[in-house]
C-alpha positions as protocol buffer text, in pm:
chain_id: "A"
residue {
  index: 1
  type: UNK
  ca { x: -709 y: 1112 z: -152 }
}
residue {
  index: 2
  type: UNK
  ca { x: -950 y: 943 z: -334 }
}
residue {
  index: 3
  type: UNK
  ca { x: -706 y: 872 z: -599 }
}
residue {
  index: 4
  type: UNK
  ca { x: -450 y: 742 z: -425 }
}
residue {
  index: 5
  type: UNK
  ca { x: -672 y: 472 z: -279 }
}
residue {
  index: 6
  type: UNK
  ca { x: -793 y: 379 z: -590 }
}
residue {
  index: 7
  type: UNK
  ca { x: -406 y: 383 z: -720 }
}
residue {
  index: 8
  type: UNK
  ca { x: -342 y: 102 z: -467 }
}
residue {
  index: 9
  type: UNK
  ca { x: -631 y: -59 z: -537 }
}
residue {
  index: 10
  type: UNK
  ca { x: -508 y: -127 z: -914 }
}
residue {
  index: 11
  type: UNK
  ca { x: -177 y: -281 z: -803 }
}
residue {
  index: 12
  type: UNK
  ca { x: -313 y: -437 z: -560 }
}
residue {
  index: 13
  type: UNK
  ca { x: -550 y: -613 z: -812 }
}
residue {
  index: 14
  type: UNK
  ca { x: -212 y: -617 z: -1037 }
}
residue {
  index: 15
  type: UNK
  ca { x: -1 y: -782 z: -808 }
}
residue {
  index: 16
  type: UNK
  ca { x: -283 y: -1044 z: -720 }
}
residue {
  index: 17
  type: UNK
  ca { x: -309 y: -1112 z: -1081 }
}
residue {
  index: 18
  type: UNK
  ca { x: 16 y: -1186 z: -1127 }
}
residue {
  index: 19
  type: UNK
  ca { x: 29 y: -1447 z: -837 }
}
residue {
  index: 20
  type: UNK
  ca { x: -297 y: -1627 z: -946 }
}
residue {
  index: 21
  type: UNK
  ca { x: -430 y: -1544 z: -616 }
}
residue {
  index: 22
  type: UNK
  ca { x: -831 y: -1508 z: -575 }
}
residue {
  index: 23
  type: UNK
  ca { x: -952 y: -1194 z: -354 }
}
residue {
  index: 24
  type: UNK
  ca { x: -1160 y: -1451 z: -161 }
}
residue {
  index: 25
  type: UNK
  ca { x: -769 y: -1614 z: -58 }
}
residue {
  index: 26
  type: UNK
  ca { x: -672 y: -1257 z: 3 }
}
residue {
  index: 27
  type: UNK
  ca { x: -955 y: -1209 z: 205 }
}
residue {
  index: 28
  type: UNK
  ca { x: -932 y: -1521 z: 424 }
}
residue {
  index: 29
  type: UNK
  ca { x: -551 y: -1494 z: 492 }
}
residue {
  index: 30
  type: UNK
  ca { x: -635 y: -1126 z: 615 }
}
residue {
  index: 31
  type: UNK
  ca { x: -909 y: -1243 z: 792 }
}
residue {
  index: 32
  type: UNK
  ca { x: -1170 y: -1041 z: 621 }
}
residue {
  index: 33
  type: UNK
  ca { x: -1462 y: -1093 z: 308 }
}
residue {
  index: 34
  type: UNK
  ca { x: -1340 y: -1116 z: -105 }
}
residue {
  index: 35
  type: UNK
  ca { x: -1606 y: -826 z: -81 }
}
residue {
  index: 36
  type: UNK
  ca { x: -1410 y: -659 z: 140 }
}
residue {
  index: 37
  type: UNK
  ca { x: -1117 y: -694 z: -119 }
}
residue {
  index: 38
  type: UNK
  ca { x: -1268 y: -615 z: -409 }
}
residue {
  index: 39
  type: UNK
  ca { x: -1371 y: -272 z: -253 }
}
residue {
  index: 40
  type: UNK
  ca { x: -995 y: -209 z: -155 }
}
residue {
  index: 41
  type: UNK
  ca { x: -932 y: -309 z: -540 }
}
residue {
  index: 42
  type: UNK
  ca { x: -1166 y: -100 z: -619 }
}
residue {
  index: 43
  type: UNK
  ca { x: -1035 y: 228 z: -403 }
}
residue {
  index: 44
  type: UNK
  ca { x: -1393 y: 268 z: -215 }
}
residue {
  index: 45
  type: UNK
  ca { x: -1266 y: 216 z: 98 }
}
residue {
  index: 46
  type: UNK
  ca { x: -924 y: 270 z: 322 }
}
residue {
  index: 47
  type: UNK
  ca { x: -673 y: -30 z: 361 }
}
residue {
  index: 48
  type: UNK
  ca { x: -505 y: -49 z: 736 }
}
residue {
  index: 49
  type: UNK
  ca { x: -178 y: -16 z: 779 }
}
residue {
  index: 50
  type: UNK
  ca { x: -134 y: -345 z: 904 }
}
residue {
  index: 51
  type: UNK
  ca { x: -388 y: -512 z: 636 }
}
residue {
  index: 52
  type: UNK
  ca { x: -141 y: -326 z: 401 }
}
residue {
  index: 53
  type: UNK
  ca { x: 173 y: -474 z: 518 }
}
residue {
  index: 54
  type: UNK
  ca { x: -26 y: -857 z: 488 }
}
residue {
  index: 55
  type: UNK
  ca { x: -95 y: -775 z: 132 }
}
residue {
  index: 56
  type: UNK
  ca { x: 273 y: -693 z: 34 }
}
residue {
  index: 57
  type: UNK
  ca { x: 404 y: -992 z: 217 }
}
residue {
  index: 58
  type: UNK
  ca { x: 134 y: -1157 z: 39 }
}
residue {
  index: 59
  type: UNK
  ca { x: 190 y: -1075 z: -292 }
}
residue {
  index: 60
  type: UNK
  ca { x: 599 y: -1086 z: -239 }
}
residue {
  index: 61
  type: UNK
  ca { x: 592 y: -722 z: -338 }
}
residue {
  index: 62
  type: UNK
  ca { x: 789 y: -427 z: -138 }
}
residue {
  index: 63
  type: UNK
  ca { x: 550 y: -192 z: 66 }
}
residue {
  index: 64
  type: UNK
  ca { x: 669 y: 98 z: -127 }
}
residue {
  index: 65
  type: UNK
  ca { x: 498 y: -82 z: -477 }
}
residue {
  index: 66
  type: UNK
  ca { x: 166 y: 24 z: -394 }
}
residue {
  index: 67
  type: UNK
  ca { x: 301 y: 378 z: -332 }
}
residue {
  index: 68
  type: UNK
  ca { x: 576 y: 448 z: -561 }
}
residue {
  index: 69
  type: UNK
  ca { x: 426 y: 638 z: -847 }
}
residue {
  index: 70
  type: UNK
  ca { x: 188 y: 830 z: -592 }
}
residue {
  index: 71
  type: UNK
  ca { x: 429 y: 1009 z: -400 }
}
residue {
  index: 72
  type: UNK
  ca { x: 494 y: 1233 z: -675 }
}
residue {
  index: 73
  type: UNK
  ca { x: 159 y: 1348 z: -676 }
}
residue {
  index: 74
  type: UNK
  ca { x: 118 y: 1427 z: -353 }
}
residue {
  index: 75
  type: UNK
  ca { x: 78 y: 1799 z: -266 }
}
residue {
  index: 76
  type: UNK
  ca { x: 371 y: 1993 z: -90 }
}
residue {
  index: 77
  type: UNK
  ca { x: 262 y: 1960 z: 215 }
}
residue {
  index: 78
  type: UNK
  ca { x: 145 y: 1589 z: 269 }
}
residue {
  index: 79
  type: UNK
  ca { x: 528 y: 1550 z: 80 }
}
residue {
  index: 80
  type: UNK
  ca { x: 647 y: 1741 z: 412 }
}
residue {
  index: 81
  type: UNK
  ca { x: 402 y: 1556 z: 658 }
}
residue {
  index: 82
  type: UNK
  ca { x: 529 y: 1219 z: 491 }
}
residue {
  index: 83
  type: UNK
  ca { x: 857 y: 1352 z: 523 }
}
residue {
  index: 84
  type: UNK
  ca { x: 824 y: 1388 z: 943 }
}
residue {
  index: 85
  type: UNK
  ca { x: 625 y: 1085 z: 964 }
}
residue {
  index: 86
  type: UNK
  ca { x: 914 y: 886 z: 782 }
}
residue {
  index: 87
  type: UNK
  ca { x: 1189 y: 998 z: 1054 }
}
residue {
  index: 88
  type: UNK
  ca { x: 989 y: 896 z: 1324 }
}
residue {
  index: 89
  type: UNK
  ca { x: 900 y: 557 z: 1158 }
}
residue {
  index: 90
  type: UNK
  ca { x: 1266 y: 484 z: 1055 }
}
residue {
  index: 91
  type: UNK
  ca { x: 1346 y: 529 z: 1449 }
}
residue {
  index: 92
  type: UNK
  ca { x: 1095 y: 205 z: 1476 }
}
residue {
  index: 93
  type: UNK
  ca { x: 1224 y: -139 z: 1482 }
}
residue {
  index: 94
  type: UNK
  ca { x: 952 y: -184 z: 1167 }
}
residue {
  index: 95
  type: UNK
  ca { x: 1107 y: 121 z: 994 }
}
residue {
  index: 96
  type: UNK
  ca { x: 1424 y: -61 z: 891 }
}
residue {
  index: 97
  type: UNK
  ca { x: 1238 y: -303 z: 713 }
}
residue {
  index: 98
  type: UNK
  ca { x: 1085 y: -60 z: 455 }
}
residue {
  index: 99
  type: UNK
  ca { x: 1265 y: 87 z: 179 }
}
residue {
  index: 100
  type: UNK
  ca { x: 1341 y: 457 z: 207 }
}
residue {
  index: 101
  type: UNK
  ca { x: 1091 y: 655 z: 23 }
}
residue {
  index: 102
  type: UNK
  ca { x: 1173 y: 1022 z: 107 }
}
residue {
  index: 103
  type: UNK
  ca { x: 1457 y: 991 z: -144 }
}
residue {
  index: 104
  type: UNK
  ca { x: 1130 y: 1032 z: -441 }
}
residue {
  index: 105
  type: UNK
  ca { x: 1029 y: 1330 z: -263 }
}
residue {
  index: 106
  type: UNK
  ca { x: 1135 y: 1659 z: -384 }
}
């Protein structure tokens, strides 16, 4: 799993580059340290789920940008574990807000 943090960690740092944004702005609007950023950049430690969400709406980028290309790469059966989790979270009044993912899945 260590890859896939460190796979959102480079478009996180992407995304933030592209709005001009500083990881100490990032840090303050999540209400944690630039250091605390730059280790999420750098995929040394696990971003929250809700931390994640601030960061997309932050950087006016889709929550399924930081996860698009990983997906694929994802063993069998995380890609069926995903799967389950993704019914249950569409049946949230948060999971119609997130594009569908499952459809990259094979």
């Amino acid at each position: 799993m260590s890859n896939l943090k460190l796979d959102i960690g480079k478009r996180i740092a992407s995304a933030r580059f592209q709005k001009k944004m500083t990881q100490a702005r990032i840090g303050k609007e999540l209400g944690v340290t630039h250091q605390c950023i730059q280790k999420y950049e750098k995929g040394a430690i696990e971003i929250s789920a809700t931390n994640m969400l601030k960061i997309a709406n932050l950087l006016d980028k889709p929550i399924n940008f930081f996860f698009e290309a990983d997906v694929e790469t994802l063993p069998k059966k995380v890609k069926q574990n995903f799967e389950s989790f993704y019914d249950v979270f569409q049946d949230t009044a948060i999971g119609s807000h997130v594009p569908m993912l499952s459809n990259k899945i094979s």
